[in-house]
PDB file of C-alpha atoms in Angstrom:
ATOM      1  CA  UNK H  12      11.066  27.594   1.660  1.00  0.00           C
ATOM      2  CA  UNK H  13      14.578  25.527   1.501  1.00  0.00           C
ATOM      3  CA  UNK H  14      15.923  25.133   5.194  1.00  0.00           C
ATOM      4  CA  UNK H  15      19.839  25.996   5.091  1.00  0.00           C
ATOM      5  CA  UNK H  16      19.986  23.921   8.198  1.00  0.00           C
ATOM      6  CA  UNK H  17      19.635  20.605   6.222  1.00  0.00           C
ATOM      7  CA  UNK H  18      22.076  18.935   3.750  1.00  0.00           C
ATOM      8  CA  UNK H  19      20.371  19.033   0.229  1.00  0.00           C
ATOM      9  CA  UNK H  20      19.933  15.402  -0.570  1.00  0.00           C
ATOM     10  CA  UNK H  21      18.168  15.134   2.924  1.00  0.00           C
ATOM     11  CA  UNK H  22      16.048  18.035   2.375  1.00  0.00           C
ATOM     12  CA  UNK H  23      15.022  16.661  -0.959  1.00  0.00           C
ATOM     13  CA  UNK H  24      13.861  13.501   0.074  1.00  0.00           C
ATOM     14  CA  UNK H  25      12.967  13.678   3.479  1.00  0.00           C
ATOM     15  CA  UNK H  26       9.244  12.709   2.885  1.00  0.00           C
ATOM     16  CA  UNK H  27      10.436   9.558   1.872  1.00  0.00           C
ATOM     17  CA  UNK H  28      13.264   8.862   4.556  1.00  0.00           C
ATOM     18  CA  UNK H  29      10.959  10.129   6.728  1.00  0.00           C
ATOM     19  CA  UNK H  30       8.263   7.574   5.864  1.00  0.00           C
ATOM     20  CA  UNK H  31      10.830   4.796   5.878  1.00  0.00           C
ATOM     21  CA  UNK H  32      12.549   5.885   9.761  1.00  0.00           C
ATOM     22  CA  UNK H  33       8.899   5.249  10.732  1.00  0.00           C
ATOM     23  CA  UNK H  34       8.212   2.090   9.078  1.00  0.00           C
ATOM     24  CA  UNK H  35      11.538   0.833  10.500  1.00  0.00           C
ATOM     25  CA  UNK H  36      10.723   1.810  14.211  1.00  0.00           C
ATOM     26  CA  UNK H  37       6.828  -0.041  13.479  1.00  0.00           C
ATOM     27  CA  UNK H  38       8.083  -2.936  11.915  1.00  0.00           C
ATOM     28  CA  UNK H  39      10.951  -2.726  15.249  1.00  0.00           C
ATOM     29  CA  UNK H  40       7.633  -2.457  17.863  1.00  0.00           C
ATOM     30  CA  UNK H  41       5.659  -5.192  15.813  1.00  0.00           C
ATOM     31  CA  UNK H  42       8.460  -7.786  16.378  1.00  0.00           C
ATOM     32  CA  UNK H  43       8.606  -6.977  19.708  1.00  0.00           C
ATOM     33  CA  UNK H  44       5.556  -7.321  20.421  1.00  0.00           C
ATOM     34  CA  UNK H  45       4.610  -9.851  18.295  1.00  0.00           C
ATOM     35  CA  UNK H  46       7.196 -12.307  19.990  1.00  0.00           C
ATOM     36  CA  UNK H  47       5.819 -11.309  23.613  1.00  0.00           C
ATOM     37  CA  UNK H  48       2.605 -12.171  22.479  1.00  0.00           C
ATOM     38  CA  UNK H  49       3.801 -15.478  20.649  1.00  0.00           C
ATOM     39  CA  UNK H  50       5.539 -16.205  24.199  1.00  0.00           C
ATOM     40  CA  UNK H  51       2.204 -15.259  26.047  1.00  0.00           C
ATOM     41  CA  UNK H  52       0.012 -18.287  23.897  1.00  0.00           C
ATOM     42  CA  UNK H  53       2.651 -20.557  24.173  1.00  0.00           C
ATOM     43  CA  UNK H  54       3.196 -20.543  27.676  1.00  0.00           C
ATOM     44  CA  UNK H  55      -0.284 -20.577  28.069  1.00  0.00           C
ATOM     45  CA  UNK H  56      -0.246 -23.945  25.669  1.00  0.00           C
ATOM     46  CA  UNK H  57       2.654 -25.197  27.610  1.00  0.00           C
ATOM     47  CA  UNK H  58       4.694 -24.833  24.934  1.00  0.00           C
ATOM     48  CA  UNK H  59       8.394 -23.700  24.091  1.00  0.00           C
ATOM     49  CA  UNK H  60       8.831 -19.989  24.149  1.00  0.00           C
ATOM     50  CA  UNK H  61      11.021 -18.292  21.155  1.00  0.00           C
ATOM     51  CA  UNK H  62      13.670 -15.806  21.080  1.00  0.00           C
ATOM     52  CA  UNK H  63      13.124 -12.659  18.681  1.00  0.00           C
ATOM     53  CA  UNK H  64      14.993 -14.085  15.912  1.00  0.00           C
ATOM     54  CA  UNK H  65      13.542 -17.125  15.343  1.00  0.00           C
ATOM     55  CA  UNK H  66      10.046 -15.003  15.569  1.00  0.00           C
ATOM     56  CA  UNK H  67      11.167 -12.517  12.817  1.00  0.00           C
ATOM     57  CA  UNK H  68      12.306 -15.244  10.643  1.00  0.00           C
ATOM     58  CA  UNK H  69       8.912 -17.189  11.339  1.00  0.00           C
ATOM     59  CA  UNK H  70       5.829 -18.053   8.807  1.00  0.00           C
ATOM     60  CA  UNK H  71       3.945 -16.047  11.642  1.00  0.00           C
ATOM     61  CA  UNK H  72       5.574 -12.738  11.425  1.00  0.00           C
ATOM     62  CA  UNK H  73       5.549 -13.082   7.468  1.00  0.00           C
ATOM     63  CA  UNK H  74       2.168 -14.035   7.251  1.00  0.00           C
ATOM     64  CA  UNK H  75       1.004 -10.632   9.461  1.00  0.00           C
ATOM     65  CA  UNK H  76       3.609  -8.240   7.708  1.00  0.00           C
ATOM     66  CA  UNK H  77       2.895  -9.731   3.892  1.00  0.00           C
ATOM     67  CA  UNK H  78      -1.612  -9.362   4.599  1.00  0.00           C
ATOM     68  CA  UNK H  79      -0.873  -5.805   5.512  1.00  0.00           C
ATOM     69  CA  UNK H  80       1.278  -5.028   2.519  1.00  0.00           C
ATOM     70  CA  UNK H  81      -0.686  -6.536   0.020  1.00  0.00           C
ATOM     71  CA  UNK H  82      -3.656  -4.255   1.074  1.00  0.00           C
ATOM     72  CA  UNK H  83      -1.778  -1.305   0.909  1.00  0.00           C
ATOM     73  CA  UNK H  84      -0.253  -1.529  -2.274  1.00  0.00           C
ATOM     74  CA  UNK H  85      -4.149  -2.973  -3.584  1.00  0.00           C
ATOM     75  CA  UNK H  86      -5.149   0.568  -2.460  1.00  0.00           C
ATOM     76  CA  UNK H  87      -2.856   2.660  -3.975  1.00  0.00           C
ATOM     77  CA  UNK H  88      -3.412   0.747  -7.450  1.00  0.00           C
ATOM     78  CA  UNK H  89      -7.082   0.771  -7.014  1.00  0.00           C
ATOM     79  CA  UNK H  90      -5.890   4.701  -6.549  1.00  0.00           C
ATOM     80  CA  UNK H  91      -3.924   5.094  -9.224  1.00  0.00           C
ATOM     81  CA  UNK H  92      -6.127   3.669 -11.749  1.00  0.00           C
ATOM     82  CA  UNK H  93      -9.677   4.324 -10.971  1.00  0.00           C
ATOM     83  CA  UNK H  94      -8.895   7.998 -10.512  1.00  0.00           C
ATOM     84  CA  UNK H  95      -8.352   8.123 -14.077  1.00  0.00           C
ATOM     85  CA  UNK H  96     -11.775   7.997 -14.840  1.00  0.00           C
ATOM     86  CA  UNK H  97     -13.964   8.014 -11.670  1.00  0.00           C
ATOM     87  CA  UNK H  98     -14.211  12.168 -10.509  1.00  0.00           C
ATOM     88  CA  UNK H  99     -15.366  13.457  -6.688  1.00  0.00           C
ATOM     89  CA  UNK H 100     -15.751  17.180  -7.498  1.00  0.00           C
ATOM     90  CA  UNK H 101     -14.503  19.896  -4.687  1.00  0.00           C
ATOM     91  CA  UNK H 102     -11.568  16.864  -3.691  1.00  0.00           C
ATOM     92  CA  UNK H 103      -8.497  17.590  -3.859  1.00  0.00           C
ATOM     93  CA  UNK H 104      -7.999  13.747  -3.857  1.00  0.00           C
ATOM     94  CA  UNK H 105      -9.727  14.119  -7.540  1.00  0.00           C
ATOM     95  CA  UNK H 106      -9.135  15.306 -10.658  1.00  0.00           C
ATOM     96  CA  UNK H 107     -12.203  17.878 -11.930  1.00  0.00           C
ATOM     97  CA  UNK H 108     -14.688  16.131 -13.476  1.00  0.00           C
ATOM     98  CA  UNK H 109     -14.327  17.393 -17.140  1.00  0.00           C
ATOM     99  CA  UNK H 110     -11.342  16.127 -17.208  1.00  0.00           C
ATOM    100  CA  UNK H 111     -11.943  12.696 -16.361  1.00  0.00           C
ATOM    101  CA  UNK H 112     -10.405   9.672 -18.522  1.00  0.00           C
ATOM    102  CA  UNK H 113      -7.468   9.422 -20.389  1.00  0.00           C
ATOM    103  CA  UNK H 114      -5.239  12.820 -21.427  1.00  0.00           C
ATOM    104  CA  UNK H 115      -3.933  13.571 -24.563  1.00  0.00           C
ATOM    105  CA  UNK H 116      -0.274  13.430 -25.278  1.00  0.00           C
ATOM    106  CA  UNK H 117       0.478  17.280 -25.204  1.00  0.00           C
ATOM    107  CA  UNK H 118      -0.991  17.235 -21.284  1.00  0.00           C
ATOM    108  CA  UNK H 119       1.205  13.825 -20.644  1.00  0.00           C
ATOM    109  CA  UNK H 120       4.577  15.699 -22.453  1.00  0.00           C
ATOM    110  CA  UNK H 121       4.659  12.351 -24.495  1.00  0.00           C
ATOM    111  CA  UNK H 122       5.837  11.745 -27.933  1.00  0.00           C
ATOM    112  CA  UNK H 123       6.606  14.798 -30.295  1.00  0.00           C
ATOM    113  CA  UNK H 124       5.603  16.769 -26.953  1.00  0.00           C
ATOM    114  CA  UNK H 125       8.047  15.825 -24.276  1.00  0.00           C
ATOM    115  CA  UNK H 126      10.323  18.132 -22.891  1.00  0.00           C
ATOM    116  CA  UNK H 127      14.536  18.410 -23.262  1.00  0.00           C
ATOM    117  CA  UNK H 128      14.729  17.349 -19.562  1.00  0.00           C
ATOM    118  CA  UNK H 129      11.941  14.685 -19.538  1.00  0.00           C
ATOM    119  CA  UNK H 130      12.496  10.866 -18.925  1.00  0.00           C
ATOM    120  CA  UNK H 131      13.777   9.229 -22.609  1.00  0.00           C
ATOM    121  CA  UNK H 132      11.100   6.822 -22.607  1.00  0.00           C
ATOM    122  CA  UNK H 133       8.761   9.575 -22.730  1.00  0.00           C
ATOM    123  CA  UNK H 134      10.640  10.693 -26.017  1.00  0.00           C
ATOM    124  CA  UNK H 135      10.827   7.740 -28.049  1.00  0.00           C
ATOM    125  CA  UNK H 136       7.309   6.782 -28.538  1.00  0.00           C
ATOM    126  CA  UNK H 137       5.897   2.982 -29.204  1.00  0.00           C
ATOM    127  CA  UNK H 138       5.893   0.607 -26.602  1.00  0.00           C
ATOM    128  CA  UNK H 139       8.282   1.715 -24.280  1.00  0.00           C
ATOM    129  CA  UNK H 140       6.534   4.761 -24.079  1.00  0.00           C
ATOM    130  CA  UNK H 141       3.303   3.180 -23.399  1.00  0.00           C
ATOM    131  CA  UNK H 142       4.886   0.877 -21.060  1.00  0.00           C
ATOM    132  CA  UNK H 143       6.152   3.813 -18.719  1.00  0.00           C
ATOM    133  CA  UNK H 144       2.943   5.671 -19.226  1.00  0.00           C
ATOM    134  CA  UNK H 145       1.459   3.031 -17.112  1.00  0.00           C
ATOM    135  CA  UNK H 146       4.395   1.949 -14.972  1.00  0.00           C
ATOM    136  CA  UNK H 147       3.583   2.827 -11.472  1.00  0.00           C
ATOM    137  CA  UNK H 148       0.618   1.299 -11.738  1.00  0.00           C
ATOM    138  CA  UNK H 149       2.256  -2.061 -13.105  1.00  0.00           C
ATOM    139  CA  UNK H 150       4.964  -1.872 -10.472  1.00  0.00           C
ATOM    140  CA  UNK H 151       2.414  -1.146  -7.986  1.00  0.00           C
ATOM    141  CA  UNK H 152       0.228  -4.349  -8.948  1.00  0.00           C
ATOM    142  CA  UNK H 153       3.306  -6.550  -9.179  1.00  0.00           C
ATOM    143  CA  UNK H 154       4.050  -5.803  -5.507  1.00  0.00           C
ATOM    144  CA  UNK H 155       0.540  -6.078  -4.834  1.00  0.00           C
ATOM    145  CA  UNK H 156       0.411  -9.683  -6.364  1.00  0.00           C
ATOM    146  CA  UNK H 157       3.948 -10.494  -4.692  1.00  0.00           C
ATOM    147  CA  UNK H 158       3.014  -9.715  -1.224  1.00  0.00           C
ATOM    148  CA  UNK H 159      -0.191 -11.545  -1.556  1.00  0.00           C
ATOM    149  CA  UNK H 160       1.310 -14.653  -2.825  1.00  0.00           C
ATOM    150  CA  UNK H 161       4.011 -13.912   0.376  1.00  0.00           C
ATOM    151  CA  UNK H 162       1.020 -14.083   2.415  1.00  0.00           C
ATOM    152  CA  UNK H 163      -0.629 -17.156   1.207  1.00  0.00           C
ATOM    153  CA  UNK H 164       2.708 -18.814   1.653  1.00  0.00           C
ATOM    154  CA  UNK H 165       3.404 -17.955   4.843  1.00  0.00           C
ATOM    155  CA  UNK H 166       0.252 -18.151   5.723  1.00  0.00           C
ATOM    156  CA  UNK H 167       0.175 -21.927   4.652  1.00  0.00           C
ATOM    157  CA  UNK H 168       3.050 -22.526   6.895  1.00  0.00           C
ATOM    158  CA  UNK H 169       1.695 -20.514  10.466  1.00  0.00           C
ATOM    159  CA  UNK H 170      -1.693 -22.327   9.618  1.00  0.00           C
ATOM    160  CA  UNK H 171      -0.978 -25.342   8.970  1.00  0.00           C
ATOM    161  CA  UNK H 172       2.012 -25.117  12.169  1.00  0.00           C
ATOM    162  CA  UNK H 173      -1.309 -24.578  14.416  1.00  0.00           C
ATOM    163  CA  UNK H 174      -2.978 -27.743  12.793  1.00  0.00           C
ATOM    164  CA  UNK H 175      -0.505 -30.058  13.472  1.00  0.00           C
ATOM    165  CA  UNK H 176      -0.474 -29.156  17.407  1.00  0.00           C
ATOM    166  CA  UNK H 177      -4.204 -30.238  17.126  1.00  0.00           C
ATOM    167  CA  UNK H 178      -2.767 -33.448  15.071  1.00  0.00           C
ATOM    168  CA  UNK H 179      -4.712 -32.268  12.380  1.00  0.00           C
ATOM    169  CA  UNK H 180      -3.354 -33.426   8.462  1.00  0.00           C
ATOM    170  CA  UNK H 181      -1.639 -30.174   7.103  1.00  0.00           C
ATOM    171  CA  UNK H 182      -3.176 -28.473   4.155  1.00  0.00           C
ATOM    172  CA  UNK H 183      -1.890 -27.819   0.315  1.00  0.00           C
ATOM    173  CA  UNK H 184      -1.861 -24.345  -0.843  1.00  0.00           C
ATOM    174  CA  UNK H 185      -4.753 -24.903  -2.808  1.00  0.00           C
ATOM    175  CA  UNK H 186      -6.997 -25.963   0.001  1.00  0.00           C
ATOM    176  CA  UNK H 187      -5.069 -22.946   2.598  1.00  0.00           C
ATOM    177  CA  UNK H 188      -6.294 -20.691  -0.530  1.00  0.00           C
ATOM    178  CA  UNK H 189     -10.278 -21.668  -0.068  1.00  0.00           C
ATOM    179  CA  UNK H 190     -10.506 -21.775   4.034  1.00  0.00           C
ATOM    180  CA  UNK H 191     -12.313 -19.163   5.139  1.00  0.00           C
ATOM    181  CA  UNK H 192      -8.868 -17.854   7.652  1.00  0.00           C
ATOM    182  CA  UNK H 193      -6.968 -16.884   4.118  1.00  0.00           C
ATOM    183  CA  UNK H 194      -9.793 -14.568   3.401  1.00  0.00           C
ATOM    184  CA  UNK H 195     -10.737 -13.605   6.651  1.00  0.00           C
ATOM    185  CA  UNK H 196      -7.096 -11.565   6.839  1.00  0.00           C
ATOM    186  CA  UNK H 197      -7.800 -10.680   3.457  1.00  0.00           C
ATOM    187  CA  UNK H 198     -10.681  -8.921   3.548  1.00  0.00           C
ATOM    188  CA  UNK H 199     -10.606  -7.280   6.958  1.00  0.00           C
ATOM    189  CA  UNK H 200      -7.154  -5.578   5.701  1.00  0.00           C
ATOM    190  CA  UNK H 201      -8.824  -5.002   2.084  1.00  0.00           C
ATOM    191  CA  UNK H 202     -12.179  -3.035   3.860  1.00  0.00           C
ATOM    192  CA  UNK H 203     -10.264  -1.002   6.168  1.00  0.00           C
ATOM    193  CA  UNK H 204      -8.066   0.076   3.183  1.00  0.00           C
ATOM    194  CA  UNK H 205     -11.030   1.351   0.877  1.00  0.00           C
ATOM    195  CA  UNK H 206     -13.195   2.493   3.889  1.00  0.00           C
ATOM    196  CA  UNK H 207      -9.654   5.335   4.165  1.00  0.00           C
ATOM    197  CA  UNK H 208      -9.407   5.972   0.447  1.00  0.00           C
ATOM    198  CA  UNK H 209     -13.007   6.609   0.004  1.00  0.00           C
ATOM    199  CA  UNK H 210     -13.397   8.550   3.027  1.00  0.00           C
ATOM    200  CA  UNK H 211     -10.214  10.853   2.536  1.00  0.00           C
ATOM    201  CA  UNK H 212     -11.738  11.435  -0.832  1.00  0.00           C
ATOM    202  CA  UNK H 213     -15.097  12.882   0.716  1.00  0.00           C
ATOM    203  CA  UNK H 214     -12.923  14.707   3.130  1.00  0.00           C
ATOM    204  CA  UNK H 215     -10.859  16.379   1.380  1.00  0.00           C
ATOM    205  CA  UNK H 216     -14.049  18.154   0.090  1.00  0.00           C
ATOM    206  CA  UNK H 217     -15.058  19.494   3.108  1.00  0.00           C
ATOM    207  CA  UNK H 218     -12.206  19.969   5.549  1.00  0.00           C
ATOM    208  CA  UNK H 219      -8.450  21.800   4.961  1.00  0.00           C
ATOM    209  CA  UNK H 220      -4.580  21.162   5.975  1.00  0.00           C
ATOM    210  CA  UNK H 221      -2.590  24.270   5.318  1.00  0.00           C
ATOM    211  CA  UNK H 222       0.071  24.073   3.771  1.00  0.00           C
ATOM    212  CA  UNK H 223      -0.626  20.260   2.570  1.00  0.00           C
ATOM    213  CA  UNK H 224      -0.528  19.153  -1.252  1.00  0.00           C
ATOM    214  CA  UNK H 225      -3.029  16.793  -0.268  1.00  0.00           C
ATOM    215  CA  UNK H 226      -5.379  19.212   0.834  1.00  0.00           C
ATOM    216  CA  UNK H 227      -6.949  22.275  -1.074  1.00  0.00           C
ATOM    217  CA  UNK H 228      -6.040  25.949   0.001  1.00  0.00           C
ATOM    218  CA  UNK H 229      -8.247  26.864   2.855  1.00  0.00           C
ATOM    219  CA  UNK H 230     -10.530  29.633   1.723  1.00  0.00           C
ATOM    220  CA  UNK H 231     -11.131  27.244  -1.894  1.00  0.00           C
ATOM    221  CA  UNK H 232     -14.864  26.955  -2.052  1.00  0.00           C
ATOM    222  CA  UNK H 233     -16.166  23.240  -1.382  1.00  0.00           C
ATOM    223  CA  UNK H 234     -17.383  22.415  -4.569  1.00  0.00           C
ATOM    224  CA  UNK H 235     -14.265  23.669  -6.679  1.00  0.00           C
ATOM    225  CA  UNK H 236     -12.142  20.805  -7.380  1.00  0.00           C
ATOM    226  CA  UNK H 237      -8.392  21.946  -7.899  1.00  0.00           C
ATOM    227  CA  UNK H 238      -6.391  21.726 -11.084  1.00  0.00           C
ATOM    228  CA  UNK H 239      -4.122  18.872 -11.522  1.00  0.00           C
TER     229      UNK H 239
END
């Protein structure tokens, strides 16, 4: 139901300005209290203490936002792809299972069987259409691959910062890219990111949100998967 207290272009997107308010405010509260902690350690070190914008614009506050995007846009491409062919039946995180793998072009309104009003490089066929049959998970994986590389950069820098206090030699990428700290953020973000996917999957079988896309109607019977 529309709400006629809301301007239309709000309405229409407020999932997504909603999500972004919210990352704006977290991002706000993880500056803040990343520089309070920064100040915390280096006090404790008996070194200088920073001001917020010289900690926002620091290696260290890249290196902890970049980790943290990287594993979220790994999970949504893992996501994106794997649910083409891998099934949970009764999730409504899942497509049914005998309809698992690729769909033929008058189910993907592709080609000869696009609509008047759908995208035109659904309509022209050839590579562009194959190109944007498979573009959010491209653009998904090129963010993935973007932040990572963000990450290993900054990374560098913030680790190699803390060697030098210990008048240590600092290290190439290459050599930041096989310690065991690049891949000890890695990982820990990358388990805690498939441990939610998998287990919203399994969920979503079992347990209901009214009223929520990403949940099947309440009274659906647990081993029904719904129709895409």
């Amino acid at each position: 139901m529309k709400d006629p207290r809301l301007p239309s272009a709000l309405r229409d997107n407020s999932l997504s300005i909603g999500f972004g308010v919210l990352l704006l405010l977290a991002l706000i509260g993880q500056a803040f209290a990343g520089v309070a902690q920064y100040n915390l350690e280096a006090r404790t070190a008996g070194l200088a203490e920073i001001g917020l914008w010289r900690y926002v614009t620091s290696s260290t506050f890249a290196v902890d936002v970049a980790e943290n995007w990287q594993s979220e846009y790994l999970q949504f491409t893992l996501y994106i792809l794997l649910t083409v062919w891998l099934v949970q039946r009764g999730s409504s995180e899942s497509k049914p299972p005998e309809e698992a793998g690729s769909e033929d072009d008058a189910k993907e309104m592709v080609g000869e069987f696009a609509q008047p009003d759908s995208p035109e490089s659904a309509k022209v066929g050839g590579w562009r259409t194959g190109v944007y049959s498979v573009s959010l998970t491209l653009v998904m994986f090129t963010i993935f691959v973007l932040s990572w590389a963000a990450q290993a950069v900054a990374g560098r820098v913030a680790y190699n910062e803390e060697r030098m206090r210990d008048l240590l030699d600092p290290l190439s990428l290459g050599d930041y890219l096989l310690q065991p700290e690049f891949w000890n953020r890695t990982l820990q973000n990358w388990q805690s990111e498939l441990l939610a996917v998998g287990s919203m999957a399994i969920f979503a079988v079992f347990l209901r949100q009214r009223s929520s896309p990403e949940s099947k109607p309440v009274g659906m019977p647990h081993d029904e998967t719904p129709s895409s």
